[in-house]
PDB file of C-alpha atoms in Angstrom:
ATOM      1  CA  UNK C   1      82.481 105.957  93.862  1.00 90.00           C
ATOM      2  CA  UNK C   2      79.205 106.977  95.443  1.00 95.00           C
ATOM      3  CA  UNK C   3      78.261 105.610  98.841  1.00 97.00           C
ATOM      4  CA  UNK C   4      74.841 105.359 100.452  1.00 97.00           C
ATOM      5  CA  UNK C   5      74.648 104.460 104.141  1.00 97.00           C
ATOM      6  CA  UNK C   6      71.531 103.274 105.935  1.00 98.00           C
ATOM      7  CA  UNK C   7      70.373 101.315 108.955  1.00 98.00           C
ATOM      8  CA  UNK C   8      70.731 103.813 111.749  1.00 97.00           C
ATOM      9  CA  UNK C   9      68.067 104.385 114.338  1.00 97.00           C
ATOM     10  CA  UNK C  10      67.184 104.569 118.006  1.00 98.00           C
ATOM     11  CA  UNK C  11      68.037 101.580 120.178  1.00 98.00           C
ATOM     12  CA  UNK C  12      68.285 100.903 123.878  1.00 98.00           C
ATOM     13  CA  UNK C  13      71.607 100.236 125.536  1.00 98.00           C
ATOM     14  CA  UNK C  14      72.586  96.619 125.051  1.00 98.00           C
ATOM     15  CA  UNK C  15      70.740  96.409 121.755  1.00 98.00           C
ATOM     16  CA  UNK C  16      71.994  95.850 118.232  1.00 98.00           C
ATOM     17  CA  UNK C  17      71.899  97.567 114.875  1.00 98.00           C
ATOM     18  CA  UNK C  18      73.272  96.689 111.479  1.00 98.00           C
ATOM     19  CA  UNK C  19      74.421  99.480 109.215  1.00 98.00           C
ATOM     20  CA  UNK C  20      74.695  99.028 105.475  1.00 98.00           C
ATOM     21  CA  UNK C  21      76.574 100.993 102.867  1.00 98.00           C
ATOM     22  CA  UNK C  22      75.978 100.442  99.171  1.00 98.00           C
ATOM     23  CA  UNK C  23      78.605 101.589  96.700  1.00 96.00           C
ATOM     24  CA  UNK C  24      78.266 102.413  93.045  1.00 94.00           C
ATOM     25  CA  UNK C  25      80.758 101.225  90.457  1.00 80.00           C
ATOM     26  CA  UNK C  26      82.298  97.988  89.266  1.00 77.00           C
ATOM     27  CA  UNK C  27      85.536  98.009  91.264  1.00 89.00           C
ATOM     28  CA  UNK C  28      84.086  97.782  94.762  1.00 92.00           C
ATOM     29  CA  UNK C  29      86.220  94.789  95.745  1.00 91.00           C
ATOM     30  CA  UNK C  30      89.398  96.811  95.185  1.00 92.00           C
ATOM     31  CA  UNK C  31      88.551  99.325  97.878  1.00 94.00           C
ATOM     32  CA  UNK C  32      89.161  99.251 101.562  1.00 96.00           C
ATOM     33  CA  UNK C  33      85.877 100.191 103.155  1.00 97.00           C
ATOM     34  CA  UNK C  34      85.714 101.979 106.455  1.00 97.00           C
ATOM     35  CA  UNK C  35      83.200 103.096 109.017  1.00 98.00           C
ATOM     36  CA  UNK C  36      83.690 106.277 110.997  1.00 98.00           C
ATOM     37  CA  UNK C  37      81.498 108.073 113.481  1.00 98.00           C
ATOM     38  CA  UNK C  38      81.122 111.601 114.719  1.00 98.00           C
ATOM     39  CA  UNK C  39      79.377 112.593 117.911  1.00 97.00           C
ATOM     40  CA  UNK C  40      78.254 116.184 118.534  1.00 93.00           C
ATOM     41  CA  UNK C  41      81.188 118.384 119.418  1.00 95.00           C
ATOM     42  CA  UNK C  42      83.725 115.662 118.715  1.00 96.00           C
ATOM     43  CA  UNK C  43      86.037 114.836 115.866  1.00 96.00           C
ATOM     44  CA  UNK C  44      85.238 112.099 113.410  1.00 97.00           C
ATOM     45  CA  UNK C  45      86.768 108.850 114.625  1.00 97.00           C
ATOM     46  CA  UNK C  46      87.659 105.544 113.055  1.00 97.00           C
ATOM     47  CA  UNK C  47      85.452 102.578 113.920  1.00 98.00           C
ATOM     48  CA  UNK C  48      86.334  99.738 111.562  1.00 97.00           C
ATOM     49  CA  UNK C  49      87.698  98.929 108.121  1.00 96.00           C
ATOM     50  CA  UNK C  50      87.603  95.938 105.812  1.00 96.00           C
ATOM     51  CA  UNK C  51      89.990  94.948 103.066  1.00 92.00           C
ATOM     52  CA  UNK C  52      88.823  93.638  99.726  1.00 88.00           C
ATOM     53  CA  UNK C  53      88.380  90.087 100.978  1.00 86.00           C
ATOM     54  CA  UNK C  54      86.562  91.138 104.131  1.00 82.00           C
ATOM     55  CA  UNK C  55      89.318  91.053 106.711  1.00 89.00           C
ATOM     56  CA  UNK C  56      88.453  93.479 109.472  1.00 91.00           C
ATOM     57  CA  UNK C  57      90.299  96.075 111.523  1.00 94.00           C
ATOM     58  CA  UNK C  58      88.762  97.748 114.534  1.00 97.00           C
ATOM     59  CA  UNK C  59      89.177 100.592 116.945  1.00 97.00           C
ATOM     60  CA  UNK C  60      89.585  99.626 120.572  1.00 97.00           C
ATOM     61  CA  UNK C  61      86.067 100.821 121.319  1.00 97.00           C
ATOM     62  CA  UNK C  62      84.594  98.641 118.574  1.00 97.00           C
ATOM     63  CA  UNK C  63      86.648  95.516 119.107  1.00 97.00           C
ATOM     64  CA  UNK C  64      84.586  92.643 120.441  1.00 97.00           C
ATOM     65  CA  UNK C  65      81.247  94.397 119.907  1.00 98.00           C
ATOM     66  CA  UNK C  66      81.201  95.456 116.237  1.00 98.00           C
ATOM     67  CA  UNK C  67      81.797  93.362 113.152  1.00 98.00           C
ATOM     68  CA  UNK C  68      82.525  94.708 109.707  1.00 97.00           C
ATOM     69  CA  UNK C  69      81.764  92.563 106.692  1.00 97.00           C
ATOM     70  CA  UNK C  70      81.237  93.024 102.994  1.00 96.00           C
ATOM     71  CA  UNK C  71      79.424  91.405 100.121  1.00 95.00           C
ATOM     72  CA  UNK C  72      81.326  92.276  96.980  1.00 94.00           C
ATOM     73  CA  UNK C  73      78.602  90.825  94.765  1.00 94.00           C
ATOM     74  CA  UNK C  74      76.205  93.400  96.215  1.00 95.00           C
ATOM     75  CA  UNK C  75      78.733  96.236  96.469  1.00 96.00           C
ATOM     76  CA  UNK C  76      77.803  96.495 100.126  1.00 97.00           C
ATOM     77  CA  UNK C  77      79.687  96.789 103.384  1.00 97.00           C
ATOM     78  CA  UNK C  78      78.012  96.179 106.727  1.00 98.00           C
ATOM     79  CA  UNK C  79      78.669  97.126 110.308  1.00 98.00           C
ATOM     80  CA  UNK C  80      76.993  94.848 112.824  1.00 98.00           C
ATOM     81  CA  UNK C  81      76.895  96.614 116.169  1.00 98.00           C
ATOM     82  CA  UNK C  82      76.084  94.631 119.295  1.00 98.00           C
ATOM     83  CA  UNK C  83      76.032  95.531 122.985  1.00 98.00           C
ATOM     84  CA  UNK C  84      75.500  99.151 122.094  1.00 98.00           C
ATOM     85  CA  UNK C  85      76.261 101.823 124.674  1.00 98.00           C
ATOM     86  CA  UNK C  86      75.053 105.427 124.969  1.00 97.00           C
ATOM     87  CA  UNK C  87      78.578 106.557 124.072  1.00 97.00           C
ATOM     88  CA  UNK C  88      78.143 104.892 120.677  1.00 98.00           C
ATOM     89  CA  UNK C  89      75.622 107.606 119.796  1.00 98.00           C
ATOM     90  CA  UNK C  90      76.883 109.408 116.705  1.00 98.00           C
ATOM     91  CA  UNK C  91      76.422 109.883 113.010  1.00 98.00           C
ATOM     92  CA  UNK C  92      78.057 106.922 111.303  1.00 98.00           C
ATOM     93  CA  UNK C  93      79.721 107.347 107.932  1.00 98.00           C
ATOM     94  CA  UNK C  94      80.998 104.804 105.467  1.00 98.00           C
ATOM     95  CA  UNK C  95      84.019 105.629 103.368  1.00 97.00           C
ATOM     96  CA  UNK C  96      86.242 104.117 100.714  1.00 97.00           C
ATOM     97  CA  UNK C  97      89.945 104.267 100.006  1.00 96.00           C
ATOM     98  CA  UNK C  98      92.445 102.422  97.844  1.00 93.00           C
ATOM     99  CA  UNK C  99      94.580 101.026 100.671  1.00 90.00           C
ATOM    100  CA  UNK C 100      94.278 100.320 104.376  1.00 87.00           C
ATOM    101  CA  UNK C 101      93.721 103.483 106.357  1.00 90.00           C
ATOM    102  CA  UNK C 102      92.345 104.458 109.731  1.00 91.00           C
ATOM    103  CA  UNK C 103      92.258 108.231 109.570  1.00 93.00           C
ATOM    104  CA  UNK C 104      89.494 110.134 107.866  1.00 94.00           C
ATOM    105  CA  UNK C 105      91.987 112.177 105.836  1.00 95.00           C
ATOM    106  CA  UNK C 106      93.117 109.012 104.055  1.00 94.00           C
ATOM    107  CA  UNK C 107      89.669 108.163 102.712  1.00 96.00           C
ATOM    108  CA  UNK C 108      88.660 109.464  99.313  1.00 95.00           C
ATOM    109  CA  UNK C 109      84.928 108.807  99.151  1.00 96.00           C
ATOM    110  CA  UNK C 110      82.236 109.312 101.781  1.00 97.00           C
ATOM    111  CA  UNK C 111      78.616 108.442 102.262  1.00 96.00           C
ATOM    112  CA  UNK C 112      76.100 110.853 103.721  1.00 94.00           C
ATOM    113  CA  UNK C 113      75.967 109.395 107.242  1.00 95.00           C
ATOM    114  CA  UNK C 114      73.297 107.652 109.252  1.00 98.00           C
ATOM    115  CA  UNK C 115      72.313 108.570 112.807  1.00 98.00           C
ATOM    116  CA  UNK C 116      72.668 106.026 115.584  1.00 98.00           C
ATOM    117  CA  UNK C 117      71.179 106.926 118.949  1.00 98.00           C
ATOM    118  CA  UNK C 118      71.569 104.659 121.951  1.00 98.00           C
ATOM    119  CA  UNK C 119      69.376 105.425 124.936  1.00 97.00           C
ATOM    120  CA  UNK C 120      70.303 104.499 128.479  1.00 94.00           C
TER     121      UNK C 120
END
């Protein structure tokens, strides 16, 4: 599975961004899809994951502000981010795994990352 993330950018605090991640292959719906982020000097952290039917799981920091969704017909998973804060600034990565997981070590496939910068 190859993953291509996009949609990052510079936004003011309180703003919104939608990240997209397109996957190659015919078995996209079988994968749990996750979003992680990594800020400078920090470890990569879990943000959200979606099962094959789109059910979402979130970190505490993402809950209530971010929404993960997927379109299996387009092999794409999205991360809608609202009410962004400066502490959300990071490189965001999409990833795929065969079963629910919330640690980076459990994911098998990774996209290249997209930078999100939130200014105060």
